[in-house]
PDB file of C-alpha atoms in Angstrom:
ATOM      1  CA  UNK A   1      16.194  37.201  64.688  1.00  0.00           C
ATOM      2  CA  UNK A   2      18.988  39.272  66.316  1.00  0.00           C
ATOM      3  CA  UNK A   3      21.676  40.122  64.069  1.00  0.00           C
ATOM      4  CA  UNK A   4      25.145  41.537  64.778  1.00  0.00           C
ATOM      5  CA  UNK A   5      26.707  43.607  62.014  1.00  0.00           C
ATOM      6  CA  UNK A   6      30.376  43.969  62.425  1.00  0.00           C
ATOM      7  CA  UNK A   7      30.984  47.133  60.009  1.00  0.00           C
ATOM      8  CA  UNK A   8      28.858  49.894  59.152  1.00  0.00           C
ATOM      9  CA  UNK A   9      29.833  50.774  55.244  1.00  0.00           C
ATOM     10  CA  UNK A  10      28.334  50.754  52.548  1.00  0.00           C
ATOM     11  CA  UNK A  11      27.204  46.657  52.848  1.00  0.00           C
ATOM     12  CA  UNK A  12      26.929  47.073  56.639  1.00  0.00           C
ATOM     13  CA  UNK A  13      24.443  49.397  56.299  1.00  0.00           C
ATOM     14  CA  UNK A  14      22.532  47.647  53.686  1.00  0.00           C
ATOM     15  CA  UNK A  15      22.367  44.805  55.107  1.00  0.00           C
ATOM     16  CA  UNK A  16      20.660  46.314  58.298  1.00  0.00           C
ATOM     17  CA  UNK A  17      18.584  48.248  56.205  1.00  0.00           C
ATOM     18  CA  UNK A  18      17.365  45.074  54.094  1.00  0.00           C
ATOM     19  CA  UNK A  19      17.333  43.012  57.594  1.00  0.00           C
ATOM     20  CA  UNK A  20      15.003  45.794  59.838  1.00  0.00           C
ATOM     21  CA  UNK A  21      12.419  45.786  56.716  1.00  0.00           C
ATOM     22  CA  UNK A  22      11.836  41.918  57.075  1.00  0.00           C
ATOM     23  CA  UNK A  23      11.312  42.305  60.690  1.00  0.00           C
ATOM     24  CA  UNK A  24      14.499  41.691  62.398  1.00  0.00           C
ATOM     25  CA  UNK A  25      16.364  43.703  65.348  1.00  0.00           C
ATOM     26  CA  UNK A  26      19.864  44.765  63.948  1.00  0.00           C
ATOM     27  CA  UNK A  27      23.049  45.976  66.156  1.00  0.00           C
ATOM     28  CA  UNK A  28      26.148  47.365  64.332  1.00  0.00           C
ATOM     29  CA  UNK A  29      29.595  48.064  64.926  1.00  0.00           C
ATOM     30  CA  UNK A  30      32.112  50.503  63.594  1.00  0.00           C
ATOM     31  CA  UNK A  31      35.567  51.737  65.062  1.00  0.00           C
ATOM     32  CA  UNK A  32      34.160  55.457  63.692  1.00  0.00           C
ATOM     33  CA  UNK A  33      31.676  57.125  64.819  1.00  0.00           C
ATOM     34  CA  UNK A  34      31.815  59.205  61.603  1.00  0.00           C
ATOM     35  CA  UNK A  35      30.385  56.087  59.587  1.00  0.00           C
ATOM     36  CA  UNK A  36      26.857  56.283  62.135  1.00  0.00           C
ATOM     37  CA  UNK A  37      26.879  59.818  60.361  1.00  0.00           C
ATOM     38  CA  UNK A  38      26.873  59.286  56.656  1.00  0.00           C
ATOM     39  CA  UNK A  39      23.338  60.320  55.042  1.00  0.00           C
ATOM     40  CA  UNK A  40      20.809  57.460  54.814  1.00  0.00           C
ATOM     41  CA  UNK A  41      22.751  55.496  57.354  1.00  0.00           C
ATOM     42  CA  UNK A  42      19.885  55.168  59.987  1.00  0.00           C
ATOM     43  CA  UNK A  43      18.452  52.838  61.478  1.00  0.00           C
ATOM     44  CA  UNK A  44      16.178  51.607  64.696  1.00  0.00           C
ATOM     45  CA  UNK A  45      18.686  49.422  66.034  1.00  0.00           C
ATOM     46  CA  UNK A  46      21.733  50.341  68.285  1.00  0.00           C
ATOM     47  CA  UNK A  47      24.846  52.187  66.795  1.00  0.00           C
ATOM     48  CA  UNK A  48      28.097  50.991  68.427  1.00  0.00           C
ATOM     49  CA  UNK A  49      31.532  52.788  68.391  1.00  0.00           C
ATOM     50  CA  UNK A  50      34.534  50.487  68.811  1.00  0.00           C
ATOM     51  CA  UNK A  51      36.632  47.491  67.569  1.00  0.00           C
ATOM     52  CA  UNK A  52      34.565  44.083  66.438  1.00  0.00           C
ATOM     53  CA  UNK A  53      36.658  42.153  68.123  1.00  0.00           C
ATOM     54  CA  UNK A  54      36.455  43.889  71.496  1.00  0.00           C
ATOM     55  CA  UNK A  55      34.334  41.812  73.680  1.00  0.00           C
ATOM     56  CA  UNK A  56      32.777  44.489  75.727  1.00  0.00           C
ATOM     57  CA  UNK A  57      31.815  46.189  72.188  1.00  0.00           C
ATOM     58  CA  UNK A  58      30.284  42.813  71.176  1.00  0.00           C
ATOM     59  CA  UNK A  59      28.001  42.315  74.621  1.00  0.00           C
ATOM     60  CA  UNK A  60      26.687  45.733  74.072  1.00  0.00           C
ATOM     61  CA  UNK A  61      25.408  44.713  70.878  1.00  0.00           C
ATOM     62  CA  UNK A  62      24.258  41.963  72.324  1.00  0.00           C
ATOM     63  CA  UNK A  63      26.081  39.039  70.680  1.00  0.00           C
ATOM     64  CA  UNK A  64      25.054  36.921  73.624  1.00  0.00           C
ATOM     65  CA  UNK A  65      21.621  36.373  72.372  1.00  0.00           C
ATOM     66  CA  UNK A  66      22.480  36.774  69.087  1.00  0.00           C
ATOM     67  CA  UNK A  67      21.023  34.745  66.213  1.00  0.00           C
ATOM     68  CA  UNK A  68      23.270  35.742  63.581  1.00  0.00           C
ATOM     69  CA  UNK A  69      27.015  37.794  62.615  1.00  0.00           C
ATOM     70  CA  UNK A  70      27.774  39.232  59.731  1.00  0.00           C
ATOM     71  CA  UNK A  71      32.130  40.656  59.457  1.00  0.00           C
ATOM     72  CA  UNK A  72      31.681  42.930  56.756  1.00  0.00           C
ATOM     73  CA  UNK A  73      34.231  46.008  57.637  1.00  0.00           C
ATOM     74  CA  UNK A  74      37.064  46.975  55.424  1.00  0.00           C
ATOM     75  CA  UNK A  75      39.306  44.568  56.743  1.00  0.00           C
ATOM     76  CA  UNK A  76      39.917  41.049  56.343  1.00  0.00           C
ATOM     77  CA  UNK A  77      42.448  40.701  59.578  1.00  0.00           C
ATOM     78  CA  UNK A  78      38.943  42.435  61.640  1.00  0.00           C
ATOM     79  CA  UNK A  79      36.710  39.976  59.543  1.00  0.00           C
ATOM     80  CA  UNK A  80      38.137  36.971  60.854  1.00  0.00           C
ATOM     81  CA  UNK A  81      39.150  37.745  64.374  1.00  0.00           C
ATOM     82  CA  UNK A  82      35.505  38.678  65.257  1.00  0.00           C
ATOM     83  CA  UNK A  83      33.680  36.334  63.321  1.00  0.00           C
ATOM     84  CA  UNK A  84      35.961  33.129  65.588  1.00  0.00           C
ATOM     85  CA  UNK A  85      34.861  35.144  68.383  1.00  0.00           C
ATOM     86  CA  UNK A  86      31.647  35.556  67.617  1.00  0.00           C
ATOM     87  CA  UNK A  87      31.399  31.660  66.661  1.00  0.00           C
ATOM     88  CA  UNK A  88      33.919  30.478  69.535  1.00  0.00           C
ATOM     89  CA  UNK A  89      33.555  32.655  72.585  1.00  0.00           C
ATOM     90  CA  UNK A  90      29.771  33.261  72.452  1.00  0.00           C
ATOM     91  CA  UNK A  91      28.488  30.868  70.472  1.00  0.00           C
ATOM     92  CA  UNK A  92      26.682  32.321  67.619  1.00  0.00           C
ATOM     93  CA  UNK A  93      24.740  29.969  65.582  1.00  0.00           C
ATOM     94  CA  UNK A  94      24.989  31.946  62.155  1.00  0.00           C
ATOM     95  CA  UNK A  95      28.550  33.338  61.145  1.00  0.00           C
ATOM     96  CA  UNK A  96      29.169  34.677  57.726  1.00  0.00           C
ATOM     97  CA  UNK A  97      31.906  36.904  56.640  1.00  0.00           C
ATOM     98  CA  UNK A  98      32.849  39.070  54.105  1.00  0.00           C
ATOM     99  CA  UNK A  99      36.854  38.648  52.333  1.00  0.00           C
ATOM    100  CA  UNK A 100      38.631  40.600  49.758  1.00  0.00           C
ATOM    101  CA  UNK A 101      41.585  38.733  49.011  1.00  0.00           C
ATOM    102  CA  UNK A 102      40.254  35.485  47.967  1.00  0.00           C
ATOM    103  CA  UNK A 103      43.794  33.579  48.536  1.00  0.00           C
ATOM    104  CA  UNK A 104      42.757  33.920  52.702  1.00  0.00           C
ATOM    105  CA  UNK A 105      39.416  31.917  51.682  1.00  0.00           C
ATOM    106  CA  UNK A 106      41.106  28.496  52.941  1.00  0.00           C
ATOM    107  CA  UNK A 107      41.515  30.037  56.694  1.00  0.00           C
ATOM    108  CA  UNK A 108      37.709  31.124  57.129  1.00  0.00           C
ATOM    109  CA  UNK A 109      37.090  27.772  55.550  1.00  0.00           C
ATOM    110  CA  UNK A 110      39.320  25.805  58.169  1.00  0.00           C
ATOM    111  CA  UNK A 111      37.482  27.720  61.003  1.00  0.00           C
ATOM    112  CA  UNK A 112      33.763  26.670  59.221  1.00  0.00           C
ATOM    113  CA  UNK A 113      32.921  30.555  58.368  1.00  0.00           C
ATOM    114  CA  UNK A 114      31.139  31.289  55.026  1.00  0.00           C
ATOM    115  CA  UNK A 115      32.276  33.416  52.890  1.00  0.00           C
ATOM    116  CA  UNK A 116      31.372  36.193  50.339  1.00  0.00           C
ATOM    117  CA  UNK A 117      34.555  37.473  48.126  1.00  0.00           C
ATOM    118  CA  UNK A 118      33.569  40.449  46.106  1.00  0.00           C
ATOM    119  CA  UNK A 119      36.840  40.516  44.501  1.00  0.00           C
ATOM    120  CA  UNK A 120      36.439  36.882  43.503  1.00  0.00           C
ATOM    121  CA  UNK A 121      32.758  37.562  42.824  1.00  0.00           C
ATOM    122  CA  UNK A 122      33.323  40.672  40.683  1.00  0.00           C
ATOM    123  CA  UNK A 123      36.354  39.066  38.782  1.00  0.00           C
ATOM    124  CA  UNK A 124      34.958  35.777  37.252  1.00  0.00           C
ATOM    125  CA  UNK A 125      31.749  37.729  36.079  1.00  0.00           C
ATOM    126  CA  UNK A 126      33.479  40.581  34.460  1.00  0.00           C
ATOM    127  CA  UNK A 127      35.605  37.815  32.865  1.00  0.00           C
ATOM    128  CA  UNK A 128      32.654  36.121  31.543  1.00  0.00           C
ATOM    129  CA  UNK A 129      30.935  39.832  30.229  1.00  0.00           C
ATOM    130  CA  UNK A 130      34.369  40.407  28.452  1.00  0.00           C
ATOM    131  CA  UNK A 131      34.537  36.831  26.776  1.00  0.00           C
ATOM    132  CA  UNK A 132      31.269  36.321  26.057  1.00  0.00           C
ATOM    133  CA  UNK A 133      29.741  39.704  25.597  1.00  0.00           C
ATOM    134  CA  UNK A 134      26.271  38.865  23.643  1.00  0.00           C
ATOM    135  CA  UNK A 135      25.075  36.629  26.716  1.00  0.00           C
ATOM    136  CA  UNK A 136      23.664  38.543  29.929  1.00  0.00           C
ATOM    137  CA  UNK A 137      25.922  36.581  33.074  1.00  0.00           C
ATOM    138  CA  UNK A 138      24.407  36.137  36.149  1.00  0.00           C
ATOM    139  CA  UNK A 139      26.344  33.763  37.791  1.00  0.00           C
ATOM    140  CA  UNK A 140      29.515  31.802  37.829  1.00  0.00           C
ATOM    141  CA  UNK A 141      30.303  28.748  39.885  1.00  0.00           C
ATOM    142  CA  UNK A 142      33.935  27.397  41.095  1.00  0.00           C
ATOM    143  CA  UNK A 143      36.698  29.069  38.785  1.00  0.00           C
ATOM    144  CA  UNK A 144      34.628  30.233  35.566  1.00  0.00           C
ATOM    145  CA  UNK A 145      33.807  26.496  34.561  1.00  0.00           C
ATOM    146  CA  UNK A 146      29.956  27.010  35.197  1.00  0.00           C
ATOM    147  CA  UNK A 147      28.103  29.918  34.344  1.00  0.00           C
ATOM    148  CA  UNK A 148      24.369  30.524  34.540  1.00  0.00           C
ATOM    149  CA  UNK A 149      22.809  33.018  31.820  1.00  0.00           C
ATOM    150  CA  UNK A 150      19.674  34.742  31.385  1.00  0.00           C
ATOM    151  CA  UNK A 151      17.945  34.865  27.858  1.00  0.00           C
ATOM    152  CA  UNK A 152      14.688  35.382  26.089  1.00  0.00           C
ATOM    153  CA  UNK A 153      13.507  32.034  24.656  1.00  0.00           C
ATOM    154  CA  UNK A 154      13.488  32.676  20.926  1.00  0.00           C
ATOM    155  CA  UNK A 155      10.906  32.428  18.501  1.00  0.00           C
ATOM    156  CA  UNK A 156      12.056  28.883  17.369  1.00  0.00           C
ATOM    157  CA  UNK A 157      11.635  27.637  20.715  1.00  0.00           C
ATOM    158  CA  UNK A 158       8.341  28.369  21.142  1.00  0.00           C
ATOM    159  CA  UNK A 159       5.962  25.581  21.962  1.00  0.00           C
ATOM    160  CA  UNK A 160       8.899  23.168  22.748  1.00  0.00           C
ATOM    161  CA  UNK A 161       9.312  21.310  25.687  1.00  0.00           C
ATOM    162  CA  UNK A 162      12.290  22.094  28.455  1.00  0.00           C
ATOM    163  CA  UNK A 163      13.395  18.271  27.906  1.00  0.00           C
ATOM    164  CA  UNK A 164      13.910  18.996  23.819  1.00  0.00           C
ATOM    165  CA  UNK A 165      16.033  22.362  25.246  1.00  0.00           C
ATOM    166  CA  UNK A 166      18.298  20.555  28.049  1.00  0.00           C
ATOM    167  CA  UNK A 167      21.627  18.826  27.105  1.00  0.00           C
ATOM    168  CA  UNK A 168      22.733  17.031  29.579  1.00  0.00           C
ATOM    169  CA  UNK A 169      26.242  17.497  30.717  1.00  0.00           C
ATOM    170  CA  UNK A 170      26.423  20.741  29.123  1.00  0.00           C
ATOM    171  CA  UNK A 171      23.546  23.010  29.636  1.00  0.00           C
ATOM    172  CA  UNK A 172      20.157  23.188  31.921  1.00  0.00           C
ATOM    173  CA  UNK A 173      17.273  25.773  31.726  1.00  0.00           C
ATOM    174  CA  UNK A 174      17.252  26.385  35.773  1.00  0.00           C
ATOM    175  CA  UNK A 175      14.609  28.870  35.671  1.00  0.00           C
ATOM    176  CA  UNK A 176      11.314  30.169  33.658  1.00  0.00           C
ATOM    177  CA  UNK A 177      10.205  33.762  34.240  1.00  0.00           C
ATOM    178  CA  UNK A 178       6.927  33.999  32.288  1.00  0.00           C
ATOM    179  CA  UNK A 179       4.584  37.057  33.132  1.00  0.00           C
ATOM    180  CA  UNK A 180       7.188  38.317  35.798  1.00  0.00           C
ATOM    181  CA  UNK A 181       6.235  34.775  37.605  1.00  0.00           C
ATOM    182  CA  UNK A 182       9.438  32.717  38.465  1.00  0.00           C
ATOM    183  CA  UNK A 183       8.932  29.194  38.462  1.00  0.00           C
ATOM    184  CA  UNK A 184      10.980  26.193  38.003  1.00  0.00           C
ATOM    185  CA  UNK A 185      10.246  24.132  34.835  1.00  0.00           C
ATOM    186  CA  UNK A 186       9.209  20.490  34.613  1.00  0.00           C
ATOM    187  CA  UNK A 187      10.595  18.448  31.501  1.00  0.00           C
ATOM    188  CA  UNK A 188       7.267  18.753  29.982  1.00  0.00           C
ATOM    189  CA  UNK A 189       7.316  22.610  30.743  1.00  0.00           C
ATOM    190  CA  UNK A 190       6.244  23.855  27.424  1.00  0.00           C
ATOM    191  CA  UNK A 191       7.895  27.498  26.711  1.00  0.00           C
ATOM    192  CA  UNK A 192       5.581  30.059  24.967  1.00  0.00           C
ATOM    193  CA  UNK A 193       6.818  33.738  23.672  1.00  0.00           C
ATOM    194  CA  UNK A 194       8.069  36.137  26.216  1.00  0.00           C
ATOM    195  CA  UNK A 195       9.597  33.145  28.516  1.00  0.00           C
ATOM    196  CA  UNK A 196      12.730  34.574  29.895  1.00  0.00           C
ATOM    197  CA  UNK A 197      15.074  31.741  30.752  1.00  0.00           C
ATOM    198  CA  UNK A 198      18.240  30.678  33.444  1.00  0.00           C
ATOM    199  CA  UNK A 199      20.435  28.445  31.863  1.00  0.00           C
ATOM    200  CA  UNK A 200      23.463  26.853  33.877  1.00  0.00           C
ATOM    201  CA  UNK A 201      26.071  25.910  31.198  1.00  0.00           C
ATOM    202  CA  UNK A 202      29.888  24.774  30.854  1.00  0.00           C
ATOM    203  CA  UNK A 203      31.943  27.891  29.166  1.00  0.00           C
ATOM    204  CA  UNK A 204      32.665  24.681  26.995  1.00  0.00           C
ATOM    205  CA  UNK A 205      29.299  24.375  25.893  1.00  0.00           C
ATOM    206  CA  UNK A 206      28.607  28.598  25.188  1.00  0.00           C
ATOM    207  CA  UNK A 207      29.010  28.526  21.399  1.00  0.00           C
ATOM    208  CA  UNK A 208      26.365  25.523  21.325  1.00  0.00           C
ATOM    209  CA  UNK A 209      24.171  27.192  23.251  1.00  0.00           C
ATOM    210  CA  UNK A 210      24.549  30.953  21.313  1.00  0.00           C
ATOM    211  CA  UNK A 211      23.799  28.741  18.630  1.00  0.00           C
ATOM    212  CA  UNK A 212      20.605  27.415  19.904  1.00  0.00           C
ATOM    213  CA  UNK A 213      19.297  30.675  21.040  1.00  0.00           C
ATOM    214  CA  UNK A 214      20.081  32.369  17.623  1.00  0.00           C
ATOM    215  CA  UNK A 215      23.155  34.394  18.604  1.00  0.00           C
ATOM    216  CA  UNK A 216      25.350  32.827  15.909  1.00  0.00           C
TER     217      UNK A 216
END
């Protein structure tokens, strides 16, 4: 693929980092030149100075033919603008964009643009280290209602099936990790020591499930 990068920070430059080593050409944008300077910021692909929303900046980058945009500078005002022109004007198949103030999520979403909050992202999981601090969170879903942990399977689970661990409606191993091998379990999945586990569960359900793994 060809993938625009609108930004070059910290996650702009990841991300073009992350997407050259899988094979991909990369062009990025930043209104500084002083950001193409920052140690450990290089890369094979082209370095742009200018706005993301300029057109002539985004041809040189070569949005035309471009599989893919990712808005991820410092501003949400910048995020938006070129990611509808990147979808709009030239047609880009793939627009994602990054948003800090989660309350503008409803006008990427009107426009069909995904989104990635790190405020919104960063929030719900600290709130669910702070309230329940004995589980390892490593996701949450919608507004804290869903969370998915990661535990060891205790010693009492060990040679049970997945089915006897599930309760449906309020928690679901997702995920097995035995050996360092991620796989996802059957019903009939038998868990042996060692098995590291993803559970999705309601926050209703937590104390249930602490329970079950021998937290309480």
């Amino acid at each position: 693929m060809h993938v625009v990068i609108g930004g070059y920070g910290r996650v702009g430059r990841y991300l073009a980092s992350m997407l050259e080593e899988r094979g991909h050409s990369v062009a990025v944008i930043d209104r500084s030149e002083k950001a193409f300077a920052t140690p450990g910021s290089d890369i094979r692909g082209r370095r742009i100075a200018g706005e993301v929303f300029d057109r002539d900046t985004l041809i040189k980058a070569g949005i035309e033919r471009a599989d893919a945009y990712a808005a991820v500078t410092s501003g949400d005002n910048s995020n938006i603008v070129s990611a509808r022109i990147a979808r709009e004007r030239f047609n880009v198949p793939c627009v994602v964009a990054r948003i800090y103030d989660p309350r503008r999520a409803v006008i990427y979403k009107r426009f069909g643009i995904p989104t990635i909050s790190s405020v919104n992202w960063s929030s719900n999981m600290l709130l669910a280290s702070i309230l329940e601090p004995d589980l390892k969170t490593v996701a949450t879903f919608g507004g804290g209602e869903v969370v998915v942990i990661t535990a060891e399977a205790p010693t009492l689970m060990t040679g049970k099936r997945v089915t006897e661990v599930d309760f449906p409606g309020k928690f679901h191993v997702t995920t097995l990790v035995r050996d360092g091998v991620a796989m996802l379990p059957e019903p009939r999945t038998e868990l042996v020591k060692g098995d590291r586990l993803k559970i999705a569960v309601t926050r209703d359900a937590l104390p249930e499930l602490k329970r079950l793994l021998g937290l309480e």
